[in-house]
Short mmCIF file of C-alpha atoms and ligand atoms in Angstrom, two decimals:
data_model
loop_
_atom_site.label_atom_id
_atom_site.label_comp_id
_atom_site.label_asym_id
_atom_site.label_seq_id
_atom_site.Cartn_x
_atom_site.Cartn_y
_atom_site.Cartn_z
CA MET C 1396 0.00 0.00 0.00
CA ALA C 1397 1.23 3.51 -0.81
CA TYR C 1398 1.35 5.75 2.22
CA GLU C 1399 1.29 9.53 2.14
CA PHE C 1400 4.29 9.74 4.49
CA ASP C 1401 7.21 7.46 5.28
CA LEU C 1402 7.22 8.74 8.84
CA PHE C 1403 4.63 10.58 10.88
CA VAL C 1404 5.80 11.97 14.22
CA ILE C 1405 3.15 12.85 16.80
CA GLY C 1406 4.60 15.56 19.03
CA GLY C 1407 6.87 18.50 18.24
CA GLY C 1408 8.98 18.43 21.40
CA SER C 1409 12.67 17.67 21.81
CA ALA C 1410 12.33 14.02 20.79
CA GLY C 1411 9.86 14.47 17.93
CA VAL C 1412 11.51 17.47 16.30
CA ARG C 1413 14.93 15.83 16.29
CA CYS C 1414 13.51 12.58 14.92
CA GLY C 1415 11.52 14.37 12.19
CA ARG C 1416 14.38 16.65 11.22
CA ILE C 1417 16.99 13.89 10.95
CA ALA C 1418 14.60 11.54 9.12
CA ALA C 1419 13.74 14.29 6.61
CA GLY C 1420 17.46 14.95 6.20
CA HIS C 1421 17.87 11.28 5.25
CA GLY C 1422 15.33 11.84 2.48
CA ALA C 1423 12.22 10.38 4.12
CA ARG C 1424 8.81 11.97 3.51
CA VAL C 1425 8.14 13.21 7.04
CA ALA C 1426 5.24 14.90 8.81
CA VAL C 1427 5.18 16.18 12.38
CA ALA C 1428 2.05 17.13 14.32
CA GLU C 1429 2.07 19.46 17.33
CA GLU C 1430 -1.09 20.65 19.02
CA ARG C 1431 0.28 22.95 21.71
CA PHE C 1432 3.72 24.47 21.26
CA TRP C 1433 6.75 23.70 19.11
CA GLY C 1434 9.71 22.67 21.20
CA GLY C 1435 7.47 20.94 23.72
CA ILE C 1436 7.85 21.03 27.48
CA CYS C 1437 11.57 21.76 27.57
CA VAL C 1438 11.40 24.90 25.48
CA ASN C 1439 8.06 26.25 26.66
CA VAL C 1440 7.33 25.12 30.22
CA GLY C 1441 10.43 23.25 31.30
CA CYS C 1442 14.21 23.38 31.07
CA ILE C 1443 14.65 26.67 29.23
CA PRO C 1444 12.28 29.02 31.06
CA LYS C 1445 13.18 27.24 34.32
CA LYS C 1446 16.85 28.01 33.76
CA LEU C 1447 16.07 31.62 32.93
CA MET C 1448 14.06 31.84 36.15
CA ALA C 1449 16.92 30.29 38.13
CA GLN C 1450 19.24 32.87 36.59
CA ALA C 1451 16.81 35.67 37.46
CA ALA C 1452 16.93 34.45 41.05
CA GLU C 1453 20.74 34.22 41.00
CA TYR C 1454 21.13 37.86 39.99
CA GLY C 1455 19.60 38.88 43.30
CA ALA C 1456 22.25 36.96 45.21
CA TRP C 1457 24.99 38.35 42.96
CA ALA C 1458 23.78 41.88 43.67
CA GLU C 1459 24.07 41.21 47.40
CA ASP C 1460 27.42 39.47 47.03
CA ALA C 1461 28.94 42.31 45.00
CA ARG C 1462 29.34 44.34 48.20
CA GLY C 1463 32.01 41.92 49.38
CA PHE C 1464 33.97 42.91 46.29
CA GLY C 1465 33.68 46.63 46.87
CA TRP C 1466 30.65 47.40 44.72
CA ASP C 1467 28.15 49.77 46.25
CA ILE C 1468 25.14 48.02 44.77
CA SER C 1469 21.78 47.95 46.45
CA LYS C 1470 19.35 45.29 45.39
CA GLY C 1471 16.23 47.05 44.23
CA PRO C 1472 12.85 45.34 43.83
CA HIS C 1473 12.56 42.66 41.19
CA ASP C 1474 10.40 43.64 38.21
CA TRP C 1475 8.46 40.43 37.63
CA ALA C 1476 6.58 41.71 34.57
CA ALA C 1477 9.78 42.91 32.87
CA PHE C 1478 11.48 39.58 33.48
CA VAL C 1479 8.50 37.46 32.39
CA GLY C 1480 8.18 39.58 29.23
CA ALA C 1481 11.84 39.03 28.36
CA LYS C 1482 11.57 35.33 29.15
CA ASP C 1483 8.43 34.95 27.01
CA ARG C 1484 10.06 36.70 24.05
CA GLU C 1485 13.01 34.32 24.22
CA ILE C 1486 10.72 31.29 24.52
CA ALA C 1487 8.67 32.46 21.50
CA ARG C 1488 11.89 32.89 19.51
CA LEU C 1489 13.13 29.43 20.41
CA SER C 1490 9.79 27.75 19.79
CA ASN C 1491 9.74 29.32 16.34
CA VAL C 1492 13.27 28.05 15.69
CA TYR C 1493 12.09 24.49 16.37
CA ARG C 1494 9.28 24.85 13.87
CA LYS C 1495 11.50 26.45 11.24
CA VAL C 1496 14.16 23.78 11.62
CA LEU C 1497 11.57 21.16 10.74
CA GLU C 1498 10.23 23.09 7.78
CA GLY C 1499 13.76 23.80 6.61
CA ALA C 1500 14.49 20.08 6.65
CA GLY C 1501 11.47 19.54 4.38
CA ALA C 1502 9.03 18.06 6.90
CA THR C 1503 5.31 18.77 6.60
CA ILE C 1504 3.90 20.54 9.64
CA PHE C 1505 0.48 19.96 11.17
CA GLU C 1506 -0.65 22.21 14.00
CA ALA C 1507 -3.36 19.87 15.20
CA HIS C 1508 -4.15 17.04 17.55
CA ALA C 1509 -3.37 13.66 16.02
CA SER C 1510 -5.13 10.43 16.89
CA PHE C 1511 -5.03 6.94 15.46
CA ILE C 1512 -7.93 5.70 13.33
CA ASP C 1513 -6.13 2.45 12.57
CA PRO C 1514 -2.49 1.31 12.81
CA HIS C 1515 -1.42 3.34 9.75
CA THR C 1516 -4.01 6.15 9.69
CA LEU C 1517 -4.17 9.30 11.77
CA GLU C 1518 -6.85 11.93 12.01
CA LEU C 1519 -5.78 15.57 12.33
CA GLY C 1520 -8.50 18.15 12.70
CA GLY C 1521 -10.86 16.37 10.33
CA ARG C 1522 -8.18 15.35 7.84
CA ARG C 1523 -6.89 11.78 7.51
CA VAL C 1524 -3.32 10.92 6.65
CA THR C 1525 -1.53 7.62 6.28
CA ALA C 1526 2.05 6.79 7.16
CA GLU C 1527 4.22 3.72 6.86
CA ARG C 1528 5.81 4.37 10.24
CA ILE C 1529 4.49 6.39 13.14
CA VAL C 1530 6.42 7.77 16.12
CA ILE C 1531 4.69 8.67 19.37
CA ALA C 1532 6.62 11.53 20.97
CA THR C 1533 3.91 13.20 23.00
CA GLY C 1534 5.87 13.72 26.22
CA GLY C 1535 4.26 13.97 29.63
CA HIS C 1536 2.40 16.30 31.94
CA PRO C 1537 2.73 17.22 35.60
CA GLU C 1538 0.61 15.20 37.96
CA ARG C 1539 -1.79 16.71 40.49
CA PRO C 1540 -2.19 14.84 43.78
CA ALA C 1541 -5.54 13.39 44.85
CA LEU C 1542 -5.87 15.35 48.08
CA PRO C 1543 -8.69 17.54 49.35
CA GLY C 1544 -8.32 21.04 47.95
CA ALA C 1545 -5.78 20.06 45.28
CA GLU C 1546 -7.59 22.37 42.86
CA HIS C 1547 -6.29 25.32 44.93
CA GLY C 1548 -2.70 24.51 43.98
CA ILE C 1549 -0.80 24.71 40.71
CA VAL C 1550 1.47 22.35 38.79
CA SER C 1551 4.64 23.38 37.01
CA ASP C 1552 3.03 24.45 33.70
CA ALA C 1553 1.33 27.35 35.50
CA ALA C 1554 4.48 28.36 37.38
CA PHE C 1555 5.83 29.94 34.21
CA TYR C 1556 2.84 32.24 33.78
CA LEU C 1557 2.15 33.54 37.28
CA PRO C 1558 0.85 37.12 37.28
CA GLY C 1559 3.40 38.12 39.93
CA LEU C 1560 5.82 36.74 42.50
CA PRO C 1561 3.87 35.06 45.31
CA GLU C 1562 5.06 36.17 48.75
CA ARG C 1563 4.67 32.76 50.42
CA VAL C 1564 5.08 29.52 48.53
CA VAL C 1565 4.52 25.97 49.73
CA ILE C 1566 5.92 23.28 47.45
CA LEU C 1567 4.97 19.61 47.69
CA GLY C 1568 7.63 17.24 46.34
CA GLY C 1569 11.35 16.95 46.87
CA GLY C 1570 12.31 15.98 43.33
CA TYR C 1571 13.83 17.96 40.47
CA ILE C 1572 11.02 20.47 40.09
CA GLY C 1573 10.44 20.97 43.82
CA ALA C 1574 14.13 21.60 44.48
CA GLU C 1575 14.53 23.89 41.48
CA PHE C 1576 11.48 26.06 42.12
CA ALA C 1577 12.24 26.31 45.84
CA GLY C 1578 15.51 28.01 44.87
CA ILE C 1579 13.83 30.15 42.22
CA PHE C 1580 11.07 31.53 44.44
CA LYS C 1581 13.42 32.01 47.38
CA GLY C 1582 15.98 33.80 45.24
CA LEU C 1583 13.31 36.10 43.87
CA GLY C 1584 12.29 37.05 47.38
CA ALA C 1585 9.47 34.74 48.48
CA GLU C 1586 9.18 32.81 51.73
CA VAL C 1587 9.46 29.18 50.65
CA HIS C 1588 8.49 25.91 52.32
CA MET C 1589 9.36 22.59 50.72
CA VAL C 1590 7.38 19.59 51.93
CA TYR C 1591 8.63 16.13 50.98
CA ARG C 1592 7.86 12.65 52.16
CA GLN C 1593 11.44 11.30 52.39
CA PRO C 1594 13.93 12.26 55.12
CA LEU C 1595 15.98 14.02 52.41
CA PRO C 1596 15.11 15.51 49.00
CA LEU C 1597 16.00 13.86 45.67
CA ARG C 1598 15.43 10.19 46.32
CA GLY C 1599 17.73 8.15 44.10
CA PHE C 1600 20.62 10.64 44.18
CA ASP C 1601 23.76 10.04 46.22
CA GLU C 1602 23.08 10.32 49.96
CA ASP C 1603 25.89 12.83 50.58
CA LEU C 1604 24.56 14.98 47.76
CA ARG C 1605 21.03 14.79 49.16
CA ALA C 1606 22.23 15.78 52.63
CA ALA C 1607 24.34 18.60 51.19
CA LEU C 1608 21.33 19.89 49.23
CA ALA C 1609 19.15 19.93 52.34
CA GLU C 1610 21.87 21.85 54.21
CA ALA C 1611 22.34 24.25 51.31
CA MET C 1612 18.62 24.92 51.04
CA GLU C 1613 18.42 25.68 54.73
CA ALA C 1614 21.39 28.01 54.41
CA GLU C 1615 19.50 29.83 51.62
CA GLY C 1616 16.59 30.26 54.02
CA ILE C 1617 14.25 27.68 52.50
CA ARG C 1618 12.10 26.05 55.17
CA LEU C 1619 12.24 22.25 54.87
CA HIS C 1620 9.51 19.88 55.99
CA PRO C 1621 10.96 16.37 55.56
CA SER C 1622 8.99 13.16 56.10
CA ALA C 1623 5.71 15.00 55.53
CA ILE C 1624 3.10 15.53 52.85
CA ILE C 1625 0.36 18.07 52.33
CA ALA C 1626 -2.82 16.43 53.57
CA GLU C 1627 -5.21 19.18 52.52
CA VAL C 1628 -5.26 22.64 50.96
CA ARG C 1629 -7.82 25.22 52.03
CA ALA C 1630 -8.53 28.43 50.20
CA ASP C 1631 -9.64 31.74 51.68
CA GLY C 1632 -9.92 34.18 48.82
CA ALA C 1633 -6.45 34.42 47.29
CA SER C 1634 -4.80 32.94 50.39
CA ARG C 1635 -4.10 29.27 50.88
CA VAL C 1636 -3.50 27.12 53.94
CA ALA C 1637 -1.56 23.89 53.49
CA LEU C 1638 -2.29 21.37 56.22
CA LEU C 1639 0.62 18.98 56.60
CA SER C 1640 0.54 15.34 57.69
CA ASP C 1641 2.66 16.26 60.73
CA GLY C 1642 0.02 18.71 61.93
CA ALA C 1643 1.71 21.91 60.75
CA GLU C 1644 -0.37 24.57 59.01
CA LEU C 1645 1.41 26.72 56.46
CA GLN C 1646 -0.04 29.99 55.20
CA ALA C 1647 0.64 30.54 51.52
CA ASP C 1648 -0.16 32.58 48.46
CA LEU C 1649 0.82 29.72 46.21
CA VAL C 1650 0.70 25.96 46.73
CA PHE C 1651 2.80 24.22 44.10
CA PHE C 1652 2.58 20.47 43.44
CA ALA C 1653 5.76 18.94 42.02
CA ILE C 1654 5.08 15.26 42.52
CA GLY C 1655 6.15 13.81 39.19
CA ARG C 1656 4.94 13.57 35.63
CA ARG C 1657 2.69 11.23 33.65
CA PRO C 1658 2.95 10.17 30.00
CA ASN C 1659 0.64 11.93 27.52
CA VAL C 1660 -1.37 9.12 25.99
CA ALA C 1661 -4.97 10.25 26.45
CA GLY C 1662 -6.86 11.00 23.26
CA LEU C 1663 -4.27 9.43 20.97
CA GLY C 1664 -6.52 6.50 20.05
CA LEU C 1665 -3.74 4.06 20.89
CA GLU C 1666 -6.33 1.32 21.27
CA GLN C 1667 -7.20 1.71 17.54
CA ALA C 1668 -3.57 0.98 16.77
CA GLY C 1669 -3.18 -1.78 19.37
CA VAL C 1670 -0.26 -0.05 21.12
CA ALA C 1671 0.43 -1.51 24.58
CA LEU C 1672 0.93 0.61 27.70
CA ASP C 1673 2.47 -0.28 31.04
CA PRO C 1674 0.44 0.07 34.27
CA PHE C 1675 1.73 3.68 34.72
CA GLY C 1676 0.34 4.56 31.27
CA ALA C 1677 3.71 4.74 29.49
CA VAL C 1678 4.14 3.33 25.99
CA ILE C 1679 6.15 0.11 26.21
CA VAL C 1680 9.15 0.02 23.89
CA ASP C 1681 12.08 -2.28 23.27
CA ALA C 1682 15.73 -1.24 23.07
CA GLU C 1683 15.12 0.09 19.54
CA MET C 1684 12.15 2.22 20.62
CA ARG C 1685 9.69 -0.14 18.91
CA THR C 1686 6.27 -0.62 20.48
CA ASN C 1687 4.45 -3.95 20.30
CA GLN C 1688 3.42 -2.81 16.78
CA ALA C 1689 6.59 -3.13 14.73
CA HIS C 1690 5.96 0.01 12.63
CA ILE C 1691 4.99 2.23 15.59
CA HIS C 1692 7.75 3.68 17.75
CA ALA C 1693 7.81 5.81 20.88
CA ILE C 1694 10.53 8.12 22.13
CA GLY C 1695 11.05 10.58 24.99
CA ASP C 1696 8.99 11.04 28.13
CA VAL C 1697 5.94 9.16 26.82
CA THR C 1698 7.99 6.00 27.41
CA ASP C 1699 8.76 7.11 31.01
CA ARG C 1700 12.31 5.83 31.21
CA LEU C 1701 14.97 8.51 31.67
CA ASN C 1702 12.84 11.63 31.41
CA LEU C 1703 15.54 14.05 30.37
CA THR C 1704 15.62 16.25 27.27
CA PRO C 1705 19.06 15.17 25.98
CA VAL C 1706 17.99 11.53 26.30
CA ALA C 1707 14.82 12.26 24.32
CA THR C 1708 16.75 14.03 21.56
CA ALA C 1709 19.31 11.23 21.40
CA GLU C 1710 16.49 8.67 21.11
CA GLY C 1711 14.84 10.66 18.33
CA HIS C 1712 18.11 11.02 16.45
CA ALA C 1713 19.05 7.35 16.86
CA LEU C 1714 15.61 6.22 15.70
CA ALA C 1715 15.69 8.40 12.56
CA ASP C 1716 19.18 7.11 11.74
CA ARG C 1717 18.14 3.52 12.29
CA LEU C 1718 15.04 3.79 10.11
CA PHE C 1719 16.33 5.95 7.28
CA GLY C 1720 20.08 6.45 7.65
CA SER C 1721 23.04 4.17 7.26
CA GLY C 1722 22.90 3.11 10.93
CA PRO C 1723 22.22 4.60 14.35
CA ARG C 1724 24.68 6.89 16.04
CA GLU C 1725 25.85 5.30 19.26
CA TRP C 1726 24.95 6.95 22.54
CA ASN C 1727 25.99 5.83 25.97
CA PHE C 1728 22.79 5.56 27.97
CA ALA C 1729 24.63 3.89 30.87
CA ASN C 1730 26.22 6.97 32.38
CA VAL C 1731 23.70 9.72 31.72
CA PRO C 1732 24.74 12.89 33.54
CA THR C 1733 22.00 14.97 35.07
CA ALA C 1734 21.70 18.24 36.97
CA VAL C 1735 19.25 19.86 39.30
CA PHE C 1736 19.24 23.64 38.98
CA SER C 1737 18.68 24.21 42.67
CA ALA C 1738 20.43 27.03 44.52
CA PRO C 1739 23.27 26.14 44.39
CA PRO C 1740 22.88 23.56 41.64
CA LEU C 1741 23.99 19.96 41.76
CA ALA C 1742 25.00 17.49 39.11
CA THR C 1743 25.82 13.86 38.98
CA VAL C 1744 27.04 11.13 36.66
CA GLY C 1745 27.37 7.41 37.22
CA LEU C 1746 26.62 5.37 40.30
CA THR C 1747 25.76 6.57 43.77
CA GLU C 1748 27.85 5.25 46.63
CA ALA C 1749 24.98 3.03 47.78
CA VAL C 1750 24.43 1.39 44.39
CA ALA C 1751 28.15 0.95 43.74
CA ALA C 1752 28.82 -0.42 47.23
CA ALA C 1753 26.05 -2.98 46.79
CA ARG C 1754 28.09 -4.39 43.89
CA GLY C 1755 31.46 -4.52 45.63
CA PRO C 1756 34.12 -2.54 47.47
CA VAL C 1757 34.42 1.10 46.50
CA GLU C 1758 36.73 3.89 47.55
CA ILE C 1759 35.05 7.17 48.39
CA TYR C 1760 36.71 10.56 47.99
CA ILE C 1761 34.94 13.64 49.29
CA ALA C 1762 35.91 17.30 49.29
CA ARG C 1763 33.91 20.05 50.96
CA PHE C 1764 34.93 23.66 50.86
CA THR C 1765 33.73 27.22 50.75
CA PRO C 1766 34.24 28.59 47.23
CA LEU C 1767 36.91 31.30 47.11
CA ARG C 1768 34.34 33.97 46.21
CA HIS C 1769 32.33 33.40 49.36
CA HIS C 1770 35.27 34.05 51.67
CA LEU C 1771 34.71 37.66 50.56
CA THR C 1772 30.94 37.70 50.22
CA GLY C 1773 30.34 35.94 53.53
CA ARG C 1774 27.53 33.92 51.91
CA ARG C 1775 27.03 30.53 53.57
CA ARG C 1776 27.58 28.40 50.48
CA GLN C 1777 29.53 25.19 50.55
CA THR C 1778 30.61 23.03 47.66
CA LEU C 1779 30.64 19.24 47.89
CA MET C 1780 32.48 17.02 45.44
CA LYS C 1781 32.53 13.27 45.59
CA LEU C 1782 34.05 10.41 43.64
CA VAL C 1783 33.03 6.77 43.86
CA VAL C 1784 35.87 4.53 42.68
CA ASP C 1785 35.80 0.77 42.14
CA GLN C 1786 38.50 -0.61 44.41
CA ALA C 1787 39.54 -3.50 42.19
CA SER C 1788 39.71 -1.77 38.79
CA GLN C 1789 40.16 1.80 40.07
CA ARG C 1790 37.54 2.92 37.53
CA VAL C 1791 35.58 5.99 38.52
CA LEU C 1792 32.01 4.75 38.86
CA GLY C 1793 30.37 7.97 39.98
CA ALA C 1794 31.04 11.68 40.28
CA HIS C 1795 28.73 13.93 42.27
CA MET C 1796 28.86 17.65 42.96
CA LEU C 1797 26.77 20.26 44.68
CA GLY C 1798 27.95 23.81 44.22
CA GLU C 1799 28.15 26.68 41.81
CA GLU C 1800 28.82 25.58 38.22
CA ALA C 1801 28.25 21.91 39.12
CA PRO C 1802 26.33 21.20 35.87
CA GLU C 1803 29.10 22.74 33.74
CA ILE C 1804 31.80 20.81 35.58
CA VAL C 1805 30.07 17.44 35.69
CA GLN C 1806 29.33 17.56 31.94
CA GLY C 1807 33.08 17.41 31.36
CA LEU C 1808 33.59 14.63 33.86
CA ALA C 1809 30.84 12.64 32.15
CA VAL C 1810 33.11 12.37 29.12
CA ALA C 1811 35.83 10.91 31.34
CA LEU C 1812 33.41 8.33 32.78
CA THR C 1813 32.16 7.44 29.30
CA CYS C 1814 35.79 6.79 28.35
CA GLY C 1815 36.21 4.54 31.40
CA ALA C 1816 38.54 6.86 33.33
CA THR C 1817 40.29 5.49 36.38
CA LYS C 1818 41.16 7.43 39.51
CA ALA C 1819 44.78 7.43 38.27
CA ASP C 1820 43.62 9.13 35.05
CA LEU C 1821 42.05 11.93 37.08
CA ASP C 1822 45.16 12.11 39.28
CA ARG C 1823 47.48 12.57 36.28
CA THR C 1824 45.30 15.33 34.84
CA ILE C 1825 46.63 18.81 35.56
CA GLY C 1826 44.09 21.07 37.20
CA ILE C 1827 43.07 24.58 36.21
CA HIS C 1828 43.83 26.89 39.09
CA PRO C 1829 42.03 28.45 40.82
CA THR C 1830 38.78 26.67 40.07
CA ALA C 1831 36.40 24.42 41.94
CA ALA C 1832 36.69 21.89 39.11
CA GLU C 1833 40.35 21.22 39.85
CA GLU C 1834 39.28 19.53 43.08
CA PHE C 1835 38.13 16.53 41.02
CA VAL C 1836 41.74 15.95 39.90
CA THR C 1837 43.40 16.70 43.23
CA MET C 1838 41.52 14.46 45.65
CA ARG C 1839 44.44 12.53 47.13
CA THR C 1840 43.13 11.13 50.41
CA ARG C 1841 40.47 8.47 50.48
CA THR C 1842 37.59 9.46 52.77
CA ARG C 1843 36.37 5.90 53.36
CA LEU C 1844 35.96 2.44 51.94
CA ALA C 1845 32.44 1.14 51.35
CA GLY C 1846 30.84 -2.10 50.23
CA VAL C 1847 33.48 -4.29 51.85
CA ALA C 1848 31.10 -6.40 53.92
CA ARG C 1849 29.14 -7.34 50.84
CA ALA C 1850 32.29 -8.24 48.94
CA ALA C 1851 33.37 -10.50 51.76
CA GLU C 1852 30.11 -12.47 51.74
P1 NDP H 2047 10.37 13.77 40.56
O1 NDP H 2047 10.01 12.37 40.23
O2 NDP H 2047 11.74 14.24 40.32
O3 NDP H 2047 10.02 14.05 42.09
C1 NDP H 2047 8.72 13.86 42.56
C2 NDP H 2047 8.68 14.18 44.04
O4 NDP H 2047 7.33 14.15 44.48
C3 NDP H 2047 9.45 13.20 44.89
O5 NDP H 2047 9.97 13.88 45.99
C4 NDP H 2047 8.35 12.21 45.31
O6 NDP H 2047 8.64 11.57 46.51
C5 NDP H 2047 7.20 13.16 45.51
N1 NDP H 2047 5.88 12.55 45.38
C6 NDP H 2047 5.43 11.74 44.38
N2 NDP H 2047 4.13 11.43 44.58
C7 NDP H 2047 3.77 12.05 45.72
C8 NDP H 2047 2.56 12.11 46.44
N3 NDP H 2047 1.47 11.48 46.02
N4 NDP H 2047 2.54 12.84 47.57
C9 NDP H 2047 3.64 13.50 48.01
N5 NDP H 2047 4.81 13.48 47.36
C10 NDP H 2047 4.87 12.77 46.23
O7 NDP H 2047 9.29 14.65 39.77
P2 NDP H 2047 9.27 16.19 39.40
O8 NDP H 2047 7.83 16.52 39.26
O9 NDP H 2047 10.11 16.98 40.30
O10 NDP H 2047 9.95 16.20 37.97
C11 NDP H 2047 9.45 15.32 36.96
C12 NDP H 2047 10.56 14.80 36.09
O11 NDP H 2047 10.88 15.79 35.13
C13 NDP H 2047 11.88 14.51 36.80
O12 NDP H 2047 11.90 13.25 37.42
C14 NDP H 2047 12.85 14.59 35.66
O13 NDP H 2047 12.82 13.39 34.95
C15 NDP H 2047 12.27 15.71 34.82
N6 NDP H 2047 12.91 17.01 35.15
C16 NDP H 2047 14.25 17.17 34.90
C17 NDP H 2047 14.87 18.35 35.20
C18 NDP H 2047 16.33 18.52 34.95
O14 NDP H 2047 16.90 17.74 34.19
N7 NDP H 2047 17.00 19.49 35.58
C19 NDP H 2047 14.15 19.47 35.77
C20 NDP H 2047 12.76 19.19 36.03
C21 NDP H 2047 12.18 18.01 35.71
P3 NDP H 2047 9.36 10.13 46.53
O15 NDP H 2047 10.79 10.39 46.26
O16 NDP H 2047 9.08 9.62 47.87
O17 NDP H 2047 8.71 9.31 45.44
#
């Protein structure tokens, strides 16, 4: 049967745009449908505006810190509307770039909702199109908890379009979004409470990093409520009261739920195509991003694996290469670096101490210090750097950092881990002085040994 398109991509986010663009570049007849905004979550209500907001918050601290360096700067009020206007202009520019890149590659654009009619046919705003292969790249959406009064709180999409800075913010969730927005709102001048159900934020990250983040947040003046959840939200006009499971009552202007994300599969007609989902609602794929229907693929957050933009783009690129190119580009999905743009930020690559130690003996190296700058500013900001090294092979299994520039520094270290660097390789690397980064190549003294008991079993 002759199909209208070789490849139809549903979703114009990071994964879908890259897949469509590369496939079109390989000569395939490609269409991409997007119903909301080109560039998806990352560009519009995720990574990019979040980073701009974190930077907006940082400028306030820099203005205060400048005094320590002799500048007579007084931190005036923050102009929310001016900032949001600038941010929105940049987001509109970027979103347009995503669309243009697709058109420039020769892909056909549909600005409409797409849903399956049958395994090879999609309906888009009353029009039907057929495609030999279809890619589901619809991303995910923030989840709202099922608690009384949840409708009085917001989820992250709305955080980017608030009419003004709320004076008192209560955040539920100690994950990426909770930690990042706690720093953003605090830095912009709000009173911030972060409520999370674990003893420390960021479950799954290295324990030392989690503890250092909690300490750093407290030093920034963020009020932490560990081992608690919001049980109920009450509204009184524009004010909110968050009732916590530990009995505390927090007055707020904004209650912000950051409790995770769900795959976007509703309304896609996946049942017409026979595409299988897992119990969480994610599209099930194999290692080659194939669903249970061999000609239908899924990439990015809709598969709920590693929900990170660079992973989604790599998946989209690899899929397009595999289907229409001379072979997929190889990515290393084993050591995916990741960062949390908290205040200060943290970044990590490889194994945590706990995971590595469960596999065998590991040597742990830790450095903690006050960055040079803050000896003058007086700001209570510590940096933590940590290496997890396999005792037998001396390979560096994990690198973790909390502190200014952590994401920039750990990106470089991720290359070293991908290349299989050993501790000796780091040791023979000359540092750049004076930087924080040089600490990763000058950690001489082992802090402790871990995982020995297990190895002896
Ligand atoms: P996360 O999964 O990172 O964190 C969710 C948090 O909410 C956890 O603390 C979790 O606790 C808690 N939680 C979950 N359900 C409930 C509940 N019912 N009641 C109370 N607490 C609950 O999700 P986020 O929403 O922060 O972010 C979503 C994803 O988006 C991230 O996991 C990441 O993949 C991606 N992202 C990446 C960013 C980056 O790369 N910098 C930035 C922002 C998002 P517990 O640990 O106990 O489960």
